[in-house]
Amino acid sequence: MYTPLKSYQVIISLLKQNNIRHLVLSAGTRNIPFVQSVENDSFFVCYSVVDERSAAYMALGMSLRLNEPVVISCTSSTATCNYFPAIAEAYHQGGQLIVLTSDRNPALLNQREDQMIDQVGMYGNFVKKCVNLPIINTDEDLWFCERLVNEAIISTYQHGKGPVQINIPMLSYYSRCNEPDLLNARKIDLYSYETPAKEWKSCAEILNSKKRIMIICGQNNYTSPELNNLLKLFGEKYKNVLLAEYMSNIEVEDAINPFLPFDTHTLSSKAFADFLPEIVISLGTNVMSGIKAQLRQKSGRFEHWGVEESGNVVDMYKSLTKVFECSQEYFLRYFIENASEEEKDNEYLCKVKNFVEDIEIPELPYSNNTVIRKLAAQIPDHSILHLSINNSIRIVNYCGLPNRTIKVYSNIGTHGIDGCLSSFIGQAVTSDRLSFLIIGDLSFFYDMGAMRIRHIPKTARILMVNNYGGGEFHYSTTLAIDPTMDLHTSAAHTTEAKGWVESVGFKYFAVHNDAEFDEAMRVFLDNTSDSPIFIEAFSDMEIDATNTHKMERFNLRETTNEGIKRVVKEKIVSKVGYKTIDNIINKLK
Ligand SMILES: Cc1ncc(C[n+]2csc(CCOP(=O)(O)OP(=O)(O)O)c2C)c(N)n1
């Protein structure tokens, strides 16, 4: 029988799955849920040592002899302090202690609650990792808890062995251990260059057995020619779907940009089920498109294998089962070499490709959409393009670049609007070719001090969309209904850039419609200009947002049932009201 406390259930489940069975338990009440669960489970070998100082040293001795992690568990407060000497010793000897410190309700800290001290991070630099588990009330808490416990267990051996702390707060420890079944926590495995060949091999067997493989390339600021080549070879072997936003800088021309087709405004979650992969392989870092939200909504229905050179546990699709701590090239090369001889069918790939081929960009009236689309379509090969947060990123990825030789940068590591211009200048000074920045007005005026940098090259080309505020907030449909939004959220203003940019030597064009924009573009793309060039395209936040939504709605894909419901709602309910519909239904009855 097990405790109903989910956080302890997660720990117990993951200890078992990781084959960690030796536990040194010290007497107390806060750890009763753990102690009573494990002492009744024949998988575990339990030792009782009341003195926590001695318990931890004994566990260290066992860990060093067995060359495996050993768990210590105690009650809250000074009991945990007595673990410290052995933890310090373990740190310096590479002893794998998993230190479970039971804790009370965090809200009661420093409220004269009995037997409670601040235990989070108490072992400082003497543990390789400290995680503080959430009290589990929701699925989100459970997911977080599973991830933290996995991270702690992985840290006992990753980048050298050592001790880790798992702090377990709880509201009450009184509940009886009367749960017959243990939950099955999702285990995350780490694979590195050191992992035995047979374990890598078993991954190859899994991959070879799958029919729906999706690679998602996140941000990559440098892609080696080998990486691009390996992605093509991998595709030939596994017939996988390859999704790559422009910030991934992947130079595989038939890669699919997921931005518009998989956006949640375009593709309903139910309709996405048709395209659900069996395995997602993630390369690179940040992902901006709606594919992230789509996959999260289906978490647990597919496996995610993350290729993370850092070895970090990054569970962005809430379905991570394997972390590959190696280069992207190493990963691809290994699985290409270990692909089965059998030719894979390309049904899944064709299905996704057919869907994506139907995506169309409709003709729209003048707005940020039209100017960004036109510029994006004309950017010369091998140019540099920096995209500011967020509309620049969204619209370029929706509408498309001519090809994937263009190097795309964006500060999506942190999403700050504060340094787009400065970063762009840094990128532009490294190249002799034309370099483009597409930026919103708030982002531009925020970082305008950068316009004084003496090194701005004459190859710099800036398109600033001045819609007099943060258009992003008008785009967000939930915020747009706020009548005071323009006061402080989108921070509407009347500032224009002309005088300032001219004073630092830019050629300047103001445009208010598509014809003026086309005219300005003739000069903008001239690479013999003796000064940098700036286009300020004036637009309106609401018109911009409405048109981006039109682009999404134009490509709407939903299930038949969803379609019927929506049409009824839009065409009938909105006209006659729910009451009339109810009356009709009642009469029909
Ligand atoms: C340093 C910083 N402050 C605030 C934000 C929040 N934020 C995100 S988008 C945005 C509006 C950007 O407006 P603008 O640059 O004019 O582009 P638009 O949305 O109009 O295309 C703001 C303020 C942020 N990301 N970074």
XYZ file of C-alpha atoms and ligand atoms in Angstrom:
615
model
C 0.000 0.000 0.000
C 1.227 3.474 -0.860
C 0.714 6.987 0.389
C -1.905 9.023 -1.474
C 0.618 11.919 -1.545
C 1.428 12.183 -5.227
C 4.837 13.793 -4.788
C 6.058 10.795 -2.818
C 4.391 8.454 -5.305
C 6.354 10.091 -8.113
C 9.588 9.647 -6.163
C 8.870 6.002 -5.392
C 7.858 5.245 -8.969
C 11.007 6.823 -10.384
C 13.293 5.186 -7.810
C 11.918 1.823 -8.885
C 12.200 2.560 -12.577
C 15.805 3.660 -12.052
C 16.529 0.547 -10.034
C 17.460 2.524 -6.911
C 16.560 0.272 -4.011
C 18.761 1.013 -0.979
C 17.159 3.398 1.495
C 18.406 4.609 4.870
C 15.425 5.879 6.850
C 15.449 8.017 9.987
C 12.618 8.183 12.491
C 10.136 11.056 12.282
C 6.620 12.041 11.282
C 6.999 14.181 8.135
C 8.527 11.288 6.230
C 5.921 8.747 7.341
C 4.192 8.785 3.911
C 7.472 7.725 2.306
C 8.644 5.331 5.010
C 5.368 3.444 5.271
C 5.087 3.161 1.504
C 8.557 1.764 0.905
C 8.769 -0.556 3.904
C 5.793 -2.441 2.467
C 7.260 -2.714 -1.002
C 9.545 -5.708 -1.370
C 11.519 -3.973 -4.110
C 13.263 -1.785 -1.530
C 15.985 -2.666 0.970
C 15.418 -0.432 4.014
C 17.812 0.382 6.854
C 16.780 2.183 10.023
C 19.243 4.706 11.502
C 17.823 7.273 13.915
C 20.795 9.659 13.974
C 20.583 11.476 10.631
C 24.291 12.342 10.675
C 25.172 8.684 10.921
C 22.397 7.643 8.499
C 23.839 9.868 5.786
C 27.398 8.628 6.363
C 26.195 5.040 6.250
C 24.343 5.695 3.003
C 27.500 7.276 1.614
C 29.484 4.176 2.493
C 26.945 2.013 0.700
C 26.812 4.258 -2.339
C 30.582 4.216 -2.723
C 30.703 0.425 -2.382
C 27.745 -0.308 -4.671
C 28.560 2.455 -7.148
C 24.914 3.460 -7.269
C 22.640 6.087 -5.695
C 21.425 5.476 -2.142
C 18.438 7.338 -0.682
C 18.260 8.976 2.740
C 14.973 10.228 4.160
C 14.230 12.159 7.333
C 11.689 14.446 8.942
C 11.820 18.255 8.722
C 13.932 20.895 10.516
C 17.253 20.108 12.261
C 17.020 16.474 11.200
C 17.942 17.708 7.740
C 20.859 19.778 9.113
C 22.432 16.659 10.506
C 22.781 15.263 6.996
C 25.185 18.047 6.069
C 28.605 16.593 7.001
C 28.020 13.416 4.990
C 26.665 15.415 2.055
C 29.857 17.492 2.023
C 31.905 14.310 2.121
C 29.773 12.785 -0.642
C 30.261 15.857 -2.803
C 34.018 15.577 -2.539
C 34.080 11.805 -3.075
C 31.424 11.613 -5.785
C 28.998 9.695 -3.566
C 25.497 9.454 -5.046
C 23.202 10.381 -2.174
C 19.579 11.179 -2.943
C 18.621 13.318 0.022
C 14.874 13.403 0.653
C 14.040 16.209 3.051
C 10.403 16.189 4.123
C 8.959 19.637 4.585
C 5.812 21.351 5.764
C 3.409 23.689 4.015
C 5.662 26.404 2.498
C 3.124 29.091 3.442
C 3.918 28.440 7.105
C 7.633 29.205 6.874
C 8.673 31.726 9.562
C 5.118 31.737 10.964
C 6.158 30.086 14.233
C 5.158 26.738 12.818
C 6.725 23.985 14.852
C 9.652 22.014 13.478
C 10.034 24.045 10.326
C 13.094 25.734 8.839
C 13.948 26.899 5.330
C 15.192 23.694 3.705
C 15.230 24.733 0.065
C 18.815 24.966 -1.131
C 20.159 24.439 2.399
C 23.124 22.338 1.214
C 24.296 25.087 -1.134
C 27.188 24.137 -3.375
C 27.556 20.717 -1.751
C 24.777 19.177 -3.830
C 24.785 18.897 -7.598
C 21.134 19.802 -7.711
C 18.372 20.825 -5.336
C 14.742 20.545 -6.382
C 11.752 21.692 -4.363
C 8.678 19.700 -5.338
C 5.268 21.305 -5.795
C 2.284 20.238 -3.745
C 0.313 18.374 -6.370
C -3.226 19.560 -7.049
C -3.343 19.614 -10.836
C -1.950 17.757 -13.848
C 0.426 20.675 -14.344
C 1.802 20.151 -10.785
C 2.198 16.451 -11.476
C 4.086 17.116 -14.708
C 6.361 19.602 -12.918
C 7.004 17.175 -10.072
C 7.873 14.311 -12.433
C 10.283 16.517 -14.309
C 12.028 17.717 -11.133
C 12.489 14.238 -9.707
C 13.852 13.021 -13.047
C 16.260 15.959 -13.128
C 17.478 15.186 -9.614
C 18.056 11.511 -10.359
C 19.870 12.307 -13.608
C 22.092 14.781 -11.738
C 23.439 12.018 -9.479
C 25.488 10.768 -12.442
C 25.489 13.481 -15.122
C 28.785 15.409 -15.513
C 30.319 13.483 -12.620
C 28.685 11.756 -9.695
C 27.482 13.451 -6.522
C 24.648 14.087 -4.059
C 21.291 15.763 -4.803
C 18.505 17.123 -2.601
C 14.791 16.613 -3.190
C 12.718 18.744 -0.806
C 9.138 17.547 -0.384
C 6.668 20.064 1.051
C 3.252 18.753 2.069
C 0.101 20.129 3.623
C -0.458 17.111 5.805
C 1.385 13.885 6.483
C -1.473 12.227 8.375
C -3.058 10.394 5.468
C -2.873 6.615 5.693
C -0.957 4.518 3.206
C -4.005 2.880 1.678
C -3.406 3.283 -2.059
C -3.014 -0.160 -3.598
C -1.477 1.167 -6.803
C 1.485 3.373 -7.431
C 1.189 5.948 -10.188
C 3.440 5.352 -13.151
C 5.602 8.469 -13.383
C 7.146 9.306 -16.748
C 10.812 8.376 -16.664
C 13.295 10.529 -18.536
C 16.468 8.764 -19.660
C 19.768 10.404 -20.446
C 21.970 9.217 -23.307
C 25.456 10.566 -23.819
C 28.657 9.638 -25.613
C 29.395 7.442 -22.561
C 26.119 5.502 -22.637
C 26.685 1.813 -23.457
C 26.210 0.928 -27.128
C 23.387 -1.500 -26.414
C 21.283 1.297 -24.885
C 21.759 3.480 -27.959
C 20.938 0.454 -30.056
C 17.626 -0.037 -28.276
C 16.738 3.580 -29.174
C 17.506 2.807 -32.809
C 15.168 -0.172 -32.629
C 12.394 2.030 -31.260
C 12.915 4.664 -33.932
C 12.997 2.088 -36.697
C 9.644 0.755 -35.539
C 7.895 4.155 -35.787
C 5.919 5.395 -38.754
C 5.240 8.956 -37.655
C 8.453 10.762 -36.810
C 8.524 14.553 -36.559
C 11.738 16.539 -36.220
C 11.229 20.052 -34.898
C 14.142 22.433 -35.360
C 14.209 25.250 -32.846
C 16.486 28.273 -32.983
C 19.977 27.556 -34.277
C 22.256 30.509 -34.880
C 24.855 28.404 -36.585
C 24.111 25.372 -38.701
C 27.009 23.390 -40.077
C 26.840 22.187 -43.683
C 27.106 18.696 -42.198
C 23.961 19.231 -40.122
C 21.954 20.230 -43.190
C 23.286 17.278 -45.094
C 22.543 14.849 -42.265
C 18.984 16.144 -41.979
C 18.462 15.334 -45.646
C 19.947 11.844 -45.259
C 17.897 11.219 -42.121
C 14.776 12.220 -44.059
C 15.602 9.739 -46.813
C 15.906 6.927 -44.273
C 13.082 7.716 -41.867
C 10.642 9.615 -44.142
C 10.077 11.973 -41.242
C 8.319 15.315 -41.192
C 10.884 18.110 -40.795
C 9.521 21.290 -39.226
C 11.820 24.295 -39.210
C 10.991 27.881 -38.375
C 13.248 30.399 -40.074
C 15.100 31.092 -36.802
C 16.349 27.498 -37.008
C 18.526 28.531 -39.960
C 18.194 25.016 -41.313
C 19.105 25.016 -44.986
C 16.926 22.158 -46.156
C 14.640 23.602 -48.782
C 11.783 21.140 -48.363
C 11.620 21.638 -44.597
C 8.150 22.785 -43.540
C 7.681 26.050 -41.686
C 5.076 25.150 -39.032
C 4.122 28.725 -38.174
C 0.896 29.232 -40.112
C -0.294 25.655 -40.727
C 0.078 24.565 -37.105
C -0.915 27.818 -35.452
C -3.708 27.294 -32.943
C -5.831 29.959 -34.696
C -5.474 28.029 -37.952
C -5.627 24.395 -36.936
C -7.955 23.218 -34.195
C -6.574 20.893 -31.576
C -8.987 18.175 -32.672
C -7.951 18.505 -36.299
C -4.291 18.396 -35.260
C -4.917 14.877 -33.948
C -4.704 13.732 -37.590
C -1.088 14.832 -37.721
C -0.008 13.643 -34.302
C 3.460 12.069 -34.430
C 4.566 8.988 -32.521
C 7.945 10.544 -31.792
C 9.030 14.179 -31.771
C 12.762 14.790 -32.037
C 13.778 18.294 -31.058
C 16.944 19.931 -32.325
C 18.152 23.446 -31.557
C 16.647 25.661 -28.887
C 13.666 28.040 -28.799
C 10.473 27.263 -30.693
C 8.042 30.107 -31.341
C 5.317 28.551 -33.462
C 1.979 27.104 -32.372
C 3.274 23.550 -32.820
C 4.450 23.830 -29.205
C 0.923 24.513 -27.931
C -0.574 21.866 -30.225
C 1.768 19.192 -28.922
C 1.385 20.230 -25.289
C -2.353 19.752 -25.602
C -1.673 16.176 -26.651
C 1.022 15.479 -24.079
C 1.559 11.854 -23.190
C 0.230 10.668 -26.561
C 3.669 10.704 -28.172
C 7.291 10.512 -27.066
C 9.655 13.442 -27.176
C 13.375 12.868 -27.642
C 15.353 16.023 -26.966
C 18.806 16.507 -28.426
C 20.446 18.832 -25.911
C 24.177 19.335 -26.125
C 24.040 20.764 -22.577
C 22.292 17.652 -21.300
C 19.544 19.837 -19.808
C 16.119 18.346 -19.262
C 13.933 20.514 -21.505
C 10.426 19.102 -21.526
C 8.772 21.722 -23.704
C 6.152 19.346 -25.093
C 5.434 17.772 -21.704
C 6.207 14.361 -23.150
C 9.979 14.067 -22.816
C 11.253 10.516 -22.422
C 14.849 10.779 -23.620
C 17.551 13.429 -23.514
C 20.482 12.957 -25.876
C 23.472 14.826 -24.535
C 25.411 15.067 -27.770
C 25.731 17.275 -30.818
C 22.874 17.372 -33.303
C 25.246 15.975 -35.914
C 26.264 13.036 -33.710
C 22.625 12.183 -33.029
C 21.602 12.241 -36.687
C 24.693 10.371 -37.831
C 24.099 7.599 -35.281
C 20.495 7.029 -36.314
C 21.278 7.232 -40.019
C 23.952 4.569 -39.566
C 21.532 2.449 -37.553
C 18.482 2.820 -39.775
C 16.938 -0.452 -40.830
C 17.468 -1.631 -44.406
C 13.748 -1.803 -44.929
C 12.333 1.100 -46.961
C 9.942 3.133 -44.785
C 6.608 4.244 -46.151
C 6.041 7.956 -46.528
C 2.342 8.067 -45.739
C 2.740 10.373 -42.742
C 5.074 12.727 -44.570
C 2.682 12.940 -47.543
C -0.268 13.588 -45.276
C 1.454 16.546 -43.609
C 2.849 17.836 -46.906
C -0.561 17.731 -48.594
C -2.044 19.685 -45.726
C 0.709 22.296 -45.763
C 0.561 22.696 -49.540
C -3.029 23.894 -49.210
C -1.987 26.830 -47.040
C -2.379 30.106 -48.913
C -1.707 33.721 -48.085
C -4.755 35.756 -49.102
C -4.554 39.239 -50.594
C -4.925 41.712 -47.751
C -5.318 45.476 -47.522
C -2.320 47.639 -46.590
C -1.096 46.799 -43.089
C 1.999 45.485 -41.326
C 1.165 42.154 -43.000
C 1.499 43.492 -46.529
C 4.722 45.449 -46.053
C 6.465 42.693 -44.115
C 5.297 40.106 -46.628
C 6.579 42.153 -49.568
C 9.950 42.801 -47.997
C 10.371 39.177 -46.905
C 9.689 37.984 -50.440
C 12.452 40.157 -51.889
C 15.298 39.621 -49.449
C 18.362 38.588 -51.448
C 19.993 35.195 -50.859
C 22.501 34.942 -48.007
C 21.394 38.238 -46.436
C 21.114 38.734 -42.691
C 17.606 39.264 -41.319
C 16.838 40.220 -37.731
C 13.241 39.964 -36.535
C 11.984 41.864 -33.508
C 9.398 40.542 -31.056
C 6.647 39.411 -32.061
C 4.760 40.502 -35.176
C 7.920 40.641 -37.280
C 8.640 37.027 -36.411
C 5.060 35.917 -36.896
C 4.430 37.587 -40.243
C 7.760 36.633 -41.838
C 7.251 33.024 -40.793
C 3.623 33.067 -41.975
C 4.322 34.612 -45.349
C 7.683 33.086 -46.175
C 11.177 33.973 -47.316
C 12.350 33.205 -50.851
C 14.692 30.500 -49.596
C 16.592 29.247 -46.586
C 19.979 30.789 -47.371
C 18.925 33.918 -45.453
C 20.387 33.968 -41.925
C 17.622 34.783 -39.497
C 18.270 36.119 -36.007
C 15.888 37.094 -33.255
C 16.178 37.672 -29.515
C 13.781 34.857 -28.682
C 16.030 33.493 -25.956
C 14.338 35.965 -23.619
C 11.818 37.755 -25.877
C 13.060 41.175 -24.850
C 12.078 44.087 -27.070
C 14.935 46.036 -25.500
C 17.907 45.070 -27.651
C 16.694 44.094 -31.126
C 18.228 47.128 -32.825
C 21.584 46.804 -31.025
C 21.788 43.070 -31.746
C 20.936 43.714 -35.386
C 23.759 46.241 -35.668
C 26.121 43.661 -34.173
C 25.031 41.162 -36.803
C 25.159 43.694 -39.657
C 28.745 44.828 -38.941
C 29.973 41.277 -39.521
C 28.760 41.127 -43.132
C 29.411 42.913 -46.438
C 25.997 41.939 -47.744
C 22.699 43.715 -47.161
C 21.365 43.212 -43.637
C 17.700 43.696 -42.803
C 15.874 44.500 -39.590
C 12.098 44.307 -39.330
C 11.054 46.004 -36.124
C 7.969 47.446 -34.395
C 7.814 51.014 -33.130
C 7.932 50.247 -29.390
C 10.953 48.010 -29.876
C 12.641 50.598 -32.070
C 12.107 53.588 -29.782
C 13.095 51.488 -26.767
C 16.535 50.722 -28.199
C 16.948 53.925 -30.192
C 20.172 54.846 -28.409
C 21.759 52.219 -30.654
C 21.197 54.511 -33.656
C 24.128 56.554 -32.332
C 26.525 53.636 -32.714
C 29.187 54.873 -35.132
C 29.629 51.504 -36.771
C 26.227 51.094 -38.444
C 27.201 49.861 -41.916
C 25.757 51.391 -45.058
C 24.393 47.942 -45.857
C 21.906 48.224 -42.960
C 18.242 48.273 -44.027
C 15.588 48.885 -41.401
C 11.857 48.482 -41.898
C 10.100 49.946 -38.882
C 6.358 49.350 -38.745
C 4.965 52.288 -36.845
C 1.447 51.382 -35.791
C 1.768 53.798 -32.892
C 1.956 51.218 -30.131
C 2.363 47.564 -29.250
C 0.260 45.962 -31.975
C 0.957 42.596 -30.397
C -1.666 43.295 -27.767
C -4.321 44.015 -30.386
C -3.385 40.740 -32.072
C -4.070 38.837 -28.894
C -7.831 38.374 -29.188
C -8.391 37.985 -25.484
C -6.752 41.309 -24.686
C -8.263 43.252 -27.569
C -11.624 43.520 -25.835
C -10.081 45.600 -23.048
C -11.268 49.179 -23.738
C -8.362 50.810 -21.886
C -5.680 48.651 -23.449
C -4.079 51.469 -25.409
C -3.395 53.460 -22.252
C -0.741 51.318 -20.627
C -0.627 47.898 -22.296
C -0.093 48.679 -25.951
C 1.161 52.117 -24.828
C -0.235 54.058 -27.795
C 1.795 57.137 -28.796
C 2.319 59.599 -31.621
C 6.113 59.473 -31.978
C 7.682 59.214 -35.434
C 11.272 58.398 -36.351
C 12.062 60.687 -39.292
C 14.134 63.453 -37.681
C 16.077 61.106 -35.479
C 17.122 58.615 -38.090
C 17.985 61.298 -40.627
C 20.175 63.021 -38.041
C 22.366 59.913 -37.826
C 22.774 59.612 -41.582
C 20.026 57.233 -42.708
C 18.179 57.733 -45.977
C 14.550 57.898 -44.836
C 11.231 56.933 -46.454
C 7.789 57.358 -44.917
C 5.143 55.061 -46.394
C 1.381 55.006 -45.842
C 0.178 52.562 -48.497
C 1.372 49.690 -50.671
C 2.244 51.902 -53.641
C 4.520 54.104 -51.531
C 6.077 51.016 -50.045
C 6.819 49.515 -53.480
C 8.400 52.791 -54.508
C 10.630 52.904 -51.409
C 11.644 49.276 -51.924
C 13.360 50.153 -55.193
C 15.954 52.153 -53.278
C 15.897 49.954 -50.195
C 17.221 46.933 -52.059
C 19.994 48.863 -53.812
C 23.243 47.486 -52.420
C 25.303 50.373 -53.781
C 23.682 52.976 -51.520
C 26.263 55.148 -49.757
C 24.213 55.258 -46.556
C 22.003 52.938 -44.530
C 18.282 53.120 -45.358
C 15.222 53.334 -43.139
C 11.581 52.807 -44.083
C 8.948 53.885 -41.598
C 5.696 52.171 -42.604
C 2.737 53.748 -40.839
C -0.191 51.522 -39.996
C -2.914 50.952 -37.450
C -2.690 48.379 -34.663
C -6.272 47.173 -35.002
C -6.171 46.915 -38.801
C -2.844 45.065 -38.555
C -4.249 42.573 -36.066
C -7.501 42.019 -37.958
C -5.594 41.214 -41.114
C -3.248 38.765 -39.442
C -6.308 36.998 -38.088
C -7.798 36.990 -41.592
C -4.706 35.157 -42.793
C -5.216 32.535 -40.092
C -8.975 32.249 -40.637
C -8.483 31.942 -44.388
C -6.597 28.717 -43.716
C -8.784 27.452 -40.899
C -8.789 23.683 -40.548
C -11.144 22.004 -38.086
C -13.085 18.753 -37.764
C -16.499 18.517 -39.470
C -18.326 18.722 -36.137
C -16.364 21.767 -35.066
C -17.120 23.381 -38.427
C -20.867 22.810 -38.103
C -20.906 24.174 -34.548
C -18.958 27.258 -35.547
C -21.152 28.037 -38.548
C -24.307 27.626 -36.473
C -22.876 29.937 -33.837
C -21.664 32.545 -36.307
C -24.565 32.541 -38.724
C -27.586 31.692 -36.597
C -26.978 32.124 -32.872
C -25.262 35.483 -33.299
C -28.322 36.743 -35.230
C -31.270 35.299 -33.301
C -29.736 34.570 -29.879
C -29.598 31.427 -27.772
C -33.125 31.959 -26.399
C -34.776 31.720 -29.813
C -32.778 28.582 -30.613
C -33.919 27.062 -27.304
C -37.546 27.910 -28.122
C -37.278 26.299 -31.555
C -35.706 23.173 -30.068
C -38.437 22.993 -27.413
C -41.163 23.315 -30.054
C -39.556 20.597 -32.140
C -39.576 18.342 -29.093
C 12.009 44.510 -22.442
C 10.580 44.117 -22.727
N 9.583 44.861 -22.214
C 8.294 44.519 -22.488
C 7.997 43.436 -23.284
C 6.535 43.047 -23.555
N 6.217 43.205 -24.990
C 6.150 42.168 -25.843
S 5.705 42.571 -27.380
C 5.565 44.184 -26.947
C 5.081 45.188 -27.941
C 6.015 45.392 -29.058
O 5.519 46.439 -29.807
P 6.180 46.876 -31.160
O 7.653 46.775 -31.060
O 5.634 48.204 -31.521
O 5.722 45.766 -32.189
P 4.237 45.404 -32.690
O 3.644 44.547 -31.633
O 3.460 46.672 -32.869
O 4.449 44.684 -33.954
C 5.880 44.384 -25.599
C 5.855 45.688 -24.894
C 9.090 42.683 -23.770
N 8.906 41.602 -24.525
N 10.361 43.062 -23.506
